[in-house]
PDB file of C-alpha atoms in Angstrom:
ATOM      1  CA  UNK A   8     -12.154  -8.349  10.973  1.00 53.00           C
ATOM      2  CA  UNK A   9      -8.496  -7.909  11.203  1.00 46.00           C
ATOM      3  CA  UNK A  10      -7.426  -4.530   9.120  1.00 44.00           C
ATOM      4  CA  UNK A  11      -5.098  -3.058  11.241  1.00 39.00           C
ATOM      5  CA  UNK A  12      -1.198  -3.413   9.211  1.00 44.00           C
ATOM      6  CA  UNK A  13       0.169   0.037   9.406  1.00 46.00           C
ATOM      7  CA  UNK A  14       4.139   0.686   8.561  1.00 50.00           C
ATOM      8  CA  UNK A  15       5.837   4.188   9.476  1.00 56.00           C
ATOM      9  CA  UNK A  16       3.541   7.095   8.269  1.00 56.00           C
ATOM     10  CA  UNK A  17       5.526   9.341   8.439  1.00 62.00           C
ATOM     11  CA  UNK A  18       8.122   7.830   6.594  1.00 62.00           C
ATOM     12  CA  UNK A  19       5.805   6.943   3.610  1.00 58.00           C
ATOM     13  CA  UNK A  20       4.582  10.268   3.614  1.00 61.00           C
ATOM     14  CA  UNK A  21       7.827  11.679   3.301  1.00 61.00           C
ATOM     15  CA  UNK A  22       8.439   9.101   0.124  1.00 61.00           C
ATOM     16  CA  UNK A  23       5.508  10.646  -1.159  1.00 60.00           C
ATOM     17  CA  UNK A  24       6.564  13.962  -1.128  1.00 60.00           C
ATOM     18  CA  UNK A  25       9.976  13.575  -2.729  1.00 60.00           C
ATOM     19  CA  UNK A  26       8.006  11.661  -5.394  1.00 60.00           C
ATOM     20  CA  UNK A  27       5.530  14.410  -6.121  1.00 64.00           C
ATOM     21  CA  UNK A  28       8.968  16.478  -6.471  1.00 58.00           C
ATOM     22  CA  UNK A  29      10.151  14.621  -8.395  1.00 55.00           C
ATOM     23  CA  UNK A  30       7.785  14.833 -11.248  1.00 59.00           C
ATOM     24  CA  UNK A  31       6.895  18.572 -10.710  1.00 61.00           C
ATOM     25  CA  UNK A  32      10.251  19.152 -11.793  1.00 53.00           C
ATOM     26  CA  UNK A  33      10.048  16.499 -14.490  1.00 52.00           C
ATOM     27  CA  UNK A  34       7.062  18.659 -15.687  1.00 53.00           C
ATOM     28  CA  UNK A  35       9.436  22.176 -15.472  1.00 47.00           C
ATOM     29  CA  UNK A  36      12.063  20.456 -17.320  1.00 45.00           C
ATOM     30  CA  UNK A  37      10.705  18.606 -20.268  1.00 50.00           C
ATOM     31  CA  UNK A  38       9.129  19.230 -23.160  1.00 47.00           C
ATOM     32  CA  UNK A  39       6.205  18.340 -24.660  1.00 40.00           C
ATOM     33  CA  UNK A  40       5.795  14.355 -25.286  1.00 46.00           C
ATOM     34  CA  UNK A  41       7.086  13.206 -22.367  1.00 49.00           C
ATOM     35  CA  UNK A  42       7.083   9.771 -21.562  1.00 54.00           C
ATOM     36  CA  UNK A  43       4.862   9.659 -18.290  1.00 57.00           C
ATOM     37  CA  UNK A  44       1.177  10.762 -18.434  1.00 65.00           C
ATOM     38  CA  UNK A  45       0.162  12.839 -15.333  1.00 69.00           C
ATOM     39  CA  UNK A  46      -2.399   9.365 -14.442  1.00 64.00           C
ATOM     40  CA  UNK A  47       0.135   7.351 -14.478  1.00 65.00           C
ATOM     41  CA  UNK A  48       2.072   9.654 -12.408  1.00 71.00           C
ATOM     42  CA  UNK A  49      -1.083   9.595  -9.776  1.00 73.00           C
ATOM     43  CA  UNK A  50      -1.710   5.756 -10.083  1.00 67.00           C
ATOM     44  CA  UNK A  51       2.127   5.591  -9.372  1.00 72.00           C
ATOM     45  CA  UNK A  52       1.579   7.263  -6.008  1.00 77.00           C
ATOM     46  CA  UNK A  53      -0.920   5.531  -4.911  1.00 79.00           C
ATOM     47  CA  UNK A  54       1.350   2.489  -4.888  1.00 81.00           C
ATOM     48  CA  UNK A  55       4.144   4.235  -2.875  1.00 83.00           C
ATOM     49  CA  UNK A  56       3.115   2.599   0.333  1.00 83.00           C
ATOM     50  CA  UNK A  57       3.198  -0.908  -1.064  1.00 85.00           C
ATOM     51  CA  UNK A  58       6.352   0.086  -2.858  1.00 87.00           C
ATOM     52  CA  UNK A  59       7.629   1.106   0.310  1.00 87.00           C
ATOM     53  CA  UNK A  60       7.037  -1.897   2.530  1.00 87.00           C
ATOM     54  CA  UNK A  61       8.270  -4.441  -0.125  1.00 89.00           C
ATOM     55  CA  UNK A  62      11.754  -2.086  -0.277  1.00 90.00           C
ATOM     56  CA  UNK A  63      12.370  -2.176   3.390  1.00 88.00           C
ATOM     57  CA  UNK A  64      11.624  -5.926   3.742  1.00 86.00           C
ATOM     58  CA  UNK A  65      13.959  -7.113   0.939  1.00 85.00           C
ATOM     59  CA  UNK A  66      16.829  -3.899   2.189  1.00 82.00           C
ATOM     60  CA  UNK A  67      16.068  -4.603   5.634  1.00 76.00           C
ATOM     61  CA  UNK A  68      17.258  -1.173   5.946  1.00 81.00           C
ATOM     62  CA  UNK A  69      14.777   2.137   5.781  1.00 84.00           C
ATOM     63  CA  UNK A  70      17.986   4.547   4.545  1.00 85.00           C
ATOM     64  CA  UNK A  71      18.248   1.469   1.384  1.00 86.00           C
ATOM     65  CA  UNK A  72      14.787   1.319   0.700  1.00 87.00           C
ATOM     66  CA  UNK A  73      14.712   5.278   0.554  1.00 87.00           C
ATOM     67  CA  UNK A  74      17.392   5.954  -1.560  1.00 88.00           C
ATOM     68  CA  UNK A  75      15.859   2.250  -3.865  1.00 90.00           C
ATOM     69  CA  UNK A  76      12.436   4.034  -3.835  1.00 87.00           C
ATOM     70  CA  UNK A  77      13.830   7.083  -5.268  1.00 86.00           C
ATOM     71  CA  UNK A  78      15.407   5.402  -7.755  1.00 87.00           C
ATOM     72  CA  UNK A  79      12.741   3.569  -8.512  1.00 86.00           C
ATOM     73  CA  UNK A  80      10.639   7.435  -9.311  1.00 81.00           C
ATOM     74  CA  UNK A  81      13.848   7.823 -11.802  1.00 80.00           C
ATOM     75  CA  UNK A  82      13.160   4.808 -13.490  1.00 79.00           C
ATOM     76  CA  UNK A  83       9.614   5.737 -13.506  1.00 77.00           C
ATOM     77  CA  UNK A  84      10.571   9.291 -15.158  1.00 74.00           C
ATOM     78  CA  UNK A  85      12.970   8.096 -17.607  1.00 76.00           C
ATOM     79  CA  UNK A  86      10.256   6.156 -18.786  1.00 71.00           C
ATOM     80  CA  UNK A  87       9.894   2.382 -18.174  1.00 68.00           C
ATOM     81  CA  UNK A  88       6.518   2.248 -17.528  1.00 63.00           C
ATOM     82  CA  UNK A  89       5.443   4.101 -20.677  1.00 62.00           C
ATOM     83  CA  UNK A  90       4.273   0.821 -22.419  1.00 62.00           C
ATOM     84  CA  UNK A  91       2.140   0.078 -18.973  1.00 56.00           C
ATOM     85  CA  UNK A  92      -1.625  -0.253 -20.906  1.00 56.00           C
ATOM     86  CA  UNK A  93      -4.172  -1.731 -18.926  1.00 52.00           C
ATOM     87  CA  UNK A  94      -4.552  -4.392 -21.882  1.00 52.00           C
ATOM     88  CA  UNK A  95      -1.118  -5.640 -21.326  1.00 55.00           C
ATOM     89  CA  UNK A  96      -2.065  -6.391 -18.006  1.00 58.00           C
ATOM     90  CA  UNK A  97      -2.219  -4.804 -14.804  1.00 68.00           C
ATOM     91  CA  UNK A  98      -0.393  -1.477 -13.710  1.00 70.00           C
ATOM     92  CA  UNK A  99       0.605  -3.229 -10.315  1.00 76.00           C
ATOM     93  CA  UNK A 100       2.225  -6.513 -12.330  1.00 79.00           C
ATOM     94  CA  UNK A 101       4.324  -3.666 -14.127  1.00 78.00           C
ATOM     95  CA  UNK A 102       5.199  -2.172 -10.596  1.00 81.00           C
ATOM     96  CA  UNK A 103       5.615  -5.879  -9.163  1.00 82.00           C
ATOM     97  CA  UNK A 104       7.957  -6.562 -11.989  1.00 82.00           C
ATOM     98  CA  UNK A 105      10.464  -3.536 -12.206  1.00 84.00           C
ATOM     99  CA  UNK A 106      10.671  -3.126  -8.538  1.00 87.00           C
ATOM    100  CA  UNK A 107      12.291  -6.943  -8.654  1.00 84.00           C
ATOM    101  CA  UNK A 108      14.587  -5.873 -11.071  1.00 84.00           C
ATOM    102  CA  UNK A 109      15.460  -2.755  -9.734  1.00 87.00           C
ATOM    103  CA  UNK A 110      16.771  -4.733  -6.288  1.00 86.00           C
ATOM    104  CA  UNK A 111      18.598  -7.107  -8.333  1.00 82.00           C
ATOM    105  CA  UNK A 112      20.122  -4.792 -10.036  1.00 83.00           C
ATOM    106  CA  UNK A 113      20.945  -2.795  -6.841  1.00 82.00           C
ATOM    107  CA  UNK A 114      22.256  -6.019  -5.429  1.00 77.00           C
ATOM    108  CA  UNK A 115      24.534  -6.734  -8.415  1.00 78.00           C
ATOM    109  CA  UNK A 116      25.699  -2.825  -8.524  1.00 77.00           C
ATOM    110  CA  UNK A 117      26.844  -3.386  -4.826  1.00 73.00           C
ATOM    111  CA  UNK A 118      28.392  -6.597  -4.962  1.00 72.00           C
ATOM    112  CA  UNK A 119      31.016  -5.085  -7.888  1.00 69.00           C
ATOM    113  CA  UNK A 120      31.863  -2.701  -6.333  1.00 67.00           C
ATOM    114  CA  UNK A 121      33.105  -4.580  -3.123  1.00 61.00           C
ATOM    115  CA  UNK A 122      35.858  -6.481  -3.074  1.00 53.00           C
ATOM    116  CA  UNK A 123      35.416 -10.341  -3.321  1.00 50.00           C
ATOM    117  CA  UNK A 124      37.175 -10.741   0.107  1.00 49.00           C
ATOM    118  CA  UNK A 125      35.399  -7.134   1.400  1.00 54.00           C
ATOM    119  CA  UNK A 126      33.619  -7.113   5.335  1.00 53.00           C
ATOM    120  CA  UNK A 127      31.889  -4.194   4.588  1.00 50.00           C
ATOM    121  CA  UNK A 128      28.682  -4.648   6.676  1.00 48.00           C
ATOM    122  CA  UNK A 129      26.803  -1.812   4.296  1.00 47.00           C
ATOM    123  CA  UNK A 130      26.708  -4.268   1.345  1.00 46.00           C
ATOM    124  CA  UNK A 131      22.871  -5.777   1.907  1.00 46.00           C
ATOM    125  CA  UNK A 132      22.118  -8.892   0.623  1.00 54.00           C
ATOM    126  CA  UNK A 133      19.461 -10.023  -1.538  1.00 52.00           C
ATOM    127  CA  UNK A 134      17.576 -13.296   0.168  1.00 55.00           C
ATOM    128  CA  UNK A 135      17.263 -15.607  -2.807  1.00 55.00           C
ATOM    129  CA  UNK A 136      14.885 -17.863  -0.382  1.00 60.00           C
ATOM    130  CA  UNK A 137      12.140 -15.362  -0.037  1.00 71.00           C
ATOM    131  CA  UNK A 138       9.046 -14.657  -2.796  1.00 81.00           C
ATOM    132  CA  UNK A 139       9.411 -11.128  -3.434  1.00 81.00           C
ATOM    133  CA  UNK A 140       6.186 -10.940  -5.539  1.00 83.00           C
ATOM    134  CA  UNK A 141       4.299 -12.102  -2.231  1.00 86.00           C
ATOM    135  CA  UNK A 142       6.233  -9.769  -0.130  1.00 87.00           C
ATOM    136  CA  UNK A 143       5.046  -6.780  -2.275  1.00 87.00           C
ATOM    137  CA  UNK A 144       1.382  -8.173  -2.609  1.00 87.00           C
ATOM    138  CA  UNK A 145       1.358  -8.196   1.257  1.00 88.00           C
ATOM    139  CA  UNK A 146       2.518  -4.758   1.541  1.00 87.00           C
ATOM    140  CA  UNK A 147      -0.096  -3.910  -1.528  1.00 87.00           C
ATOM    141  CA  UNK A 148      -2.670  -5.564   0.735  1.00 90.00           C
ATOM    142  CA  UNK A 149      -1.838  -3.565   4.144  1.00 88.00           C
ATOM    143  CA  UNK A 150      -1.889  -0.147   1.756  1.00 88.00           C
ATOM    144  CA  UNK A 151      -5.299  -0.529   0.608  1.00 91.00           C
ATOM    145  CA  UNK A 152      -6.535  -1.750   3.943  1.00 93.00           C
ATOM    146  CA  UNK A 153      -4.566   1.026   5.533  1.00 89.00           C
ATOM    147  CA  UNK A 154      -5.950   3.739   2.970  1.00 89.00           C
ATOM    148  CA  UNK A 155      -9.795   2.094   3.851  1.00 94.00           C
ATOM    149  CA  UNK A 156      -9.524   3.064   7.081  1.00 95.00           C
ATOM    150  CA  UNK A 157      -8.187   6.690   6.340  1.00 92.00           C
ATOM    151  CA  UNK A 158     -11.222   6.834   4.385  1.00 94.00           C
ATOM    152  CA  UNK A 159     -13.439   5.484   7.317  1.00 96.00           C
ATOM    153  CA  UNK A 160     -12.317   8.224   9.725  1.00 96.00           C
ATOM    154  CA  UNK A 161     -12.127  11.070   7.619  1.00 94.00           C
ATOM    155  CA  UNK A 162     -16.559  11.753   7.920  1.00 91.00           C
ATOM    156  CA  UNK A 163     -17.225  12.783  10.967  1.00 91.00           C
ATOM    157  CA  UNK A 164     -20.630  11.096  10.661  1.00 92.00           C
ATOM    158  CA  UNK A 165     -19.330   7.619  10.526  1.00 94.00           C
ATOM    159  CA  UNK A 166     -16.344   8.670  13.375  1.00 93.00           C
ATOM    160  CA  UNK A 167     -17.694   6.663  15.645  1.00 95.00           C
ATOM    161  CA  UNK A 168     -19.065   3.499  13.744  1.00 95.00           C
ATOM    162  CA  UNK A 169     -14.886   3.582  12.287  1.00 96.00           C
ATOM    163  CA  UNK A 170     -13.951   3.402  15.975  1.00 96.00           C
ATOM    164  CA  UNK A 171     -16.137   0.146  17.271  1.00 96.00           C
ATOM    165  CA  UNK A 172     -14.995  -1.737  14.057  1.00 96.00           C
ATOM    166  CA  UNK A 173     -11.490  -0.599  14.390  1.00 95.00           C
ATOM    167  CA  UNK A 174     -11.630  -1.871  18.214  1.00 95.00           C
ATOM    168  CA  UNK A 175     -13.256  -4.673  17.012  1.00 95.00           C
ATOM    169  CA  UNK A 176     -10.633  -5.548  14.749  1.00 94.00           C
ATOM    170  CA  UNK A 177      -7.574  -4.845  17.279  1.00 93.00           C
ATOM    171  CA  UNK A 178      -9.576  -6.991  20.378  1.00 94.00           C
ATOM    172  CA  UNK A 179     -10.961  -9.913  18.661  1.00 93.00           C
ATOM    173  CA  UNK A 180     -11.840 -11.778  21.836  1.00 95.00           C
ATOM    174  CA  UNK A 181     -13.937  -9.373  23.863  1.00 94.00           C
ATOM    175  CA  UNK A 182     -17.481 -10.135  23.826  1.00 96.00           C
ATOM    176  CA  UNK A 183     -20.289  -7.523  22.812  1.00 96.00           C
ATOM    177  CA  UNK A 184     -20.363  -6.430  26.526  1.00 96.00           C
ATOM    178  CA  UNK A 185     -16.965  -5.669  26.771  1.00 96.00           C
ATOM    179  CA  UNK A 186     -16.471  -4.397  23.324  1.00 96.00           C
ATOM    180  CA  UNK A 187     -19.139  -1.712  24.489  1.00 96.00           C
ATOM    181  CA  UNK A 188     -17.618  -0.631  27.623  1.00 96.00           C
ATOM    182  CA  UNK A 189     -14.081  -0.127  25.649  1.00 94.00           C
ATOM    183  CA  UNK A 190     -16.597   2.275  23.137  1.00 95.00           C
ATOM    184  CA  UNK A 191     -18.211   3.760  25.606  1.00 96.00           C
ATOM    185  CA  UNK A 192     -15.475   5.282  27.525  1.00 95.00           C
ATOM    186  CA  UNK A 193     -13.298   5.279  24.413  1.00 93.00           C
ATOM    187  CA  UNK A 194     -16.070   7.934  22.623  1.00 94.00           C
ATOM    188  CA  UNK A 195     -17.338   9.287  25.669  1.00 93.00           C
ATOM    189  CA  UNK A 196     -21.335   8.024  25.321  1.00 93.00           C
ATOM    190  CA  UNK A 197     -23.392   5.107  26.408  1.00 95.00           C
ATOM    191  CA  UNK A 198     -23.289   1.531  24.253  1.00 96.00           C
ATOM    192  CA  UNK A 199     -24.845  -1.534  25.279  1.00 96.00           C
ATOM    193  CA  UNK A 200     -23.654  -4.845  23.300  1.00 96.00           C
ATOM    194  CA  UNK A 201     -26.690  -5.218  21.426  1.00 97.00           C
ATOM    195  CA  UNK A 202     -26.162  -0.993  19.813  1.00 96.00           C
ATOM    196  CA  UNK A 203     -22.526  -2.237  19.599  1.00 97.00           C
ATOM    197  CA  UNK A 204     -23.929  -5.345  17.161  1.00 96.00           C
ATOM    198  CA  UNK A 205     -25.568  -3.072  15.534  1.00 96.00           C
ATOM    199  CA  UNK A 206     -23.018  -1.217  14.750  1.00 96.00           C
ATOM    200  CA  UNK A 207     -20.225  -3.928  13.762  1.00 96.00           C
ATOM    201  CA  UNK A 208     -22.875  -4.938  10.802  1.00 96.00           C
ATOM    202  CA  UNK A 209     -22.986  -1.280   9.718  1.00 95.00           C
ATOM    203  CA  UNK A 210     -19.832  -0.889  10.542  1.00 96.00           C
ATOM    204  CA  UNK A 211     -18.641  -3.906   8.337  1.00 96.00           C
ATOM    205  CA  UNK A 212     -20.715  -3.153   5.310  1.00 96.00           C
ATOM    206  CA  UNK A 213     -19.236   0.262   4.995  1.00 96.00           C
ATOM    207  CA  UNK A 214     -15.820  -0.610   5.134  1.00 96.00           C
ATOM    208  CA  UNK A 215     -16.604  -3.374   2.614  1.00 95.00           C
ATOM    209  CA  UNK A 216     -18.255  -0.484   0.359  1.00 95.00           C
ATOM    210  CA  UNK A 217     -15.160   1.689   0.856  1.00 96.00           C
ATOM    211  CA  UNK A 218     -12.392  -1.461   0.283  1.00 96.00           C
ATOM    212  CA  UNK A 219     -14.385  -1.826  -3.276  1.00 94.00           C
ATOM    213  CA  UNK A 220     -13.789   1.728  -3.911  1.00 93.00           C
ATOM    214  CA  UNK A 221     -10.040   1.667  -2.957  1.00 91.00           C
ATOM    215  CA  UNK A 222      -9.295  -1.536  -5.084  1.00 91.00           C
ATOM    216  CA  UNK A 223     -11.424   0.113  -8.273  1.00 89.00           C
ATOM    217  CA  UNK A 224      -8.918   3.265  -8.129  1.00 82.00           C
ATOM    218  CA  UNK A 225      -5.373   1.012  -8.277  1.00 78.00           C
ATOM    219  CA  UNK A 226      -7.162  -0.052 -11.305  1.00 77.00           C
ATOM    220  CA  UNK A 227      -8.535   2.500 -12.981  1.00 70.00           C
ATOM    221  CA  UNK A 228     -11.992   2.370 -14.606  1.00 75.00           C
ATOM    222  CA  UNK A 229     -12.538  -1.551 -14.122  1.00 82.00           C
ATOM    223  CA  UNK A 230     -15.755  -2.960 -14.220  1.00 88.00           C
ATOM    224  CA  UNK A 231     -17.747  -5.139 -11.245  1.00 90.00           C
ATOM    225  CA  UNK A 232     -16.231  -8.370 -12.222  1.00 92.00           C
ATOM    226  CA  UNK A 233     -12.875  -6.588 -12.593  1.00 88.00           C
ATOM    227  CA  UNK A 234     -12.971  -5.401  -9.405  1.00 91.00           C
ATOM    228  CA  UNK A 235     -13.995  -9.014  -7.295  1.00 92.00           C
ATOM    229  CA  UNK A 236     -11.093 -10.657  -9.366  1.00 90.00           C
ATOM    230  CA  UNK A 237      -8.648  -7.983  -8.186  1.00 89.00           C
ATOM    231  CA  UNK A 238      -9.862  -8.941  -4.626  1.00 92.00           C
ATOM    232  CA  UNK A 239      -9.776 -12.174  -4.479  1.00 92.00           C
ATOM    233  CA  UNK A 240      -6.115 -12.093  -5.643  1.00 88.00           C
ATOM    234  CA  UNK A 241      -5.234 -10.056  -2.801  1.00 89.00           C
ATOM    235  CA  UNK A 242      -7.208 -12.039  -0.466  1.00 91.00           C
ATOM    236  CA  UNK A 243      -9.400  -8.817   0.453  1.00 93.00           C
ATOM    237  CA  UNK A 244     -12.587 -10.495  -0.044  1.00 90.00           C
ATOM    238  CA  UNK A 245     -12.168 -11.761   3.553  1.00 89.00           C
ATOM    239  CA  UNK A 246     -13.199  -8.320   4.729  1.00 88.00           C
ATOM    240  CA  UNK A 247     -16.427  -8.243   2.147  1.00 81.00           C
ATOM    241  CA  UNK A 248     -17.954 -10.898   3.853  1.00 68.00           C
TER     242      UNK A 248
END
C-alpha cells in the first residue's frame, strides 16, 4: 500500500483559513438569498487541498497559486457554482471545470497586460501540453488519501495499527521481520513478523473502511454503488483491496 502524497500543510492550511474568511464575511455582508448555501461552502473546503496542488502545478509558483486560489473563493462567492446540483453531475466536475477556466483566464489577463516584446520573468505560462483535468484528479487523489490517514491517527486506539501500515507503505521492501523491528523501536513495544501480519490485514481493512468514508463525504449522501464508481475513477480502489 502506497498512501503516502503529502504537499505543504501548512500552506494548505493557511488556504483554508483565508477561505473560511472569506465566507464569514460573505455571511456579515449579504443579505438573505445569497447565492452559496453554507454545504456547498463546506463541500468547497474540503476540496481546497486538491484545489491547491492542481494551482501550484499549472503556476509552478506557490505566491500564483495563492493569490489563483483566492480568486478562485471569489468566484465561488459571487456565485458560479450556484447551479452545482448533484443531478447535473458531480460537485468536483464543477470544481474541475472552473478551476481550468479560471487559469486560462489568469493566463490571458497576464499576457495583455505585457508587452508583446516584454522579458518580464513574472508572466507564468500556461503548458498547453499537459492534462490539467488529470493533474487536479491526482491532487484530488493525494487529498483524500492524505485526509484517510489524518483520520487513521487521530484514535488513539488504532495509533499504533496507523503506524505499521504507514511504515508499511513508506518501506515496501522490508520483510515482516524487519518491518517489526522498525515498529518495535519506532512504538517502543515488542512485534514479531507474524503480530506485524496481523496487523497489516487489520491495518488495511480499516483504512479501506475509512477511504469509503472520505470519498462518500466529497459526494454527499451517495449510495454504495455511488461510492465504488467514484473510486474506481480515482483509481482508489487499489487501496480497498
Amino acid at each position: 500500500m502506497h498512501a503516502t502524497e503529502d504537499c505543504q500543510p501548512d500552506r494548505l492550511s493557511q488556504i483554508q483559513t483565508n477561505w473560511e474568511q472569506v465566507f464569514a464575511a460573505c455571511h456579515e455582508s449579504r443579505e438573505t438569498g445569497g447565492n452559496v448555501s453554507d454545504a456547498q461552502q463546506q463541500l468547497l473546503l474540503r476540496y481546497a487541498g486538491a484545489i491547491y496542488r492542481y494551482l501550484t502545478a499549472v503556476a509552478g509558483s506557490e505566491d500564483v497559486a495563492d493569490d489563483l486560489a483566492q480568486e478562485f473563493a471569489l468566484r465561488f462567492i459571487r456565485g458560479d457554482f450556484r447551479n452545482a446540483r448533484p443531478e447535473r453531475g458531480r460537485f468536483r466536475d464543477f470544481v474541475k471545470r472552473s478551476l481550468v477556466n479560471l487559469v486560462i483566464d489568469s493566463h490571458r489577463r497576464k499576457r495583455q497586460q505585457a508587452s508583446l516584446d516584454s522579458n518580464d520573468e513574472t508572466v507564468w505560462r500556461v503548458d498547453q501540453s499537459i492534462d490539467h483535468f488529470a493533474i487536479f484528479e491526482k491532487g484530488w487523489r493525494a487529498d483524500i488519501l492524505q485526509k484517510t490517514w489524518q483520520r487513521y491517527f487521530e484514535n488513539e486506539s488504532e495509533r499504533a495499527s496507523a503506524e505499521i501500515l504507514k511504515l508499511r507503505a513508506t518501506h515496501p521492501q522490508l520483510s515482516s521481520s524487519e518491518l517489526a523491528k522498525h515498529a518495535s523501536s519506532r512504538l517502543s513495544q515488542e512485534f514479531s513478523a507474524e503480530s506485524i501480519r496481523q496487523s497489516l490485514v487489520r491495518g488495511r481493512r480499516r483504512f479501506a473502511e475509512l477511504l469509503r468514508v472520505e470519498v462518500a463525504h466529497s459526494l454527499g449522501n451517495p449510495s454504495a454503488e455511488e461510492v465504488d464508481q467514484e473510486m474506481s475513477a480515482l483509481g482508489l480502489k487499489k487501496y480497498t483491496i
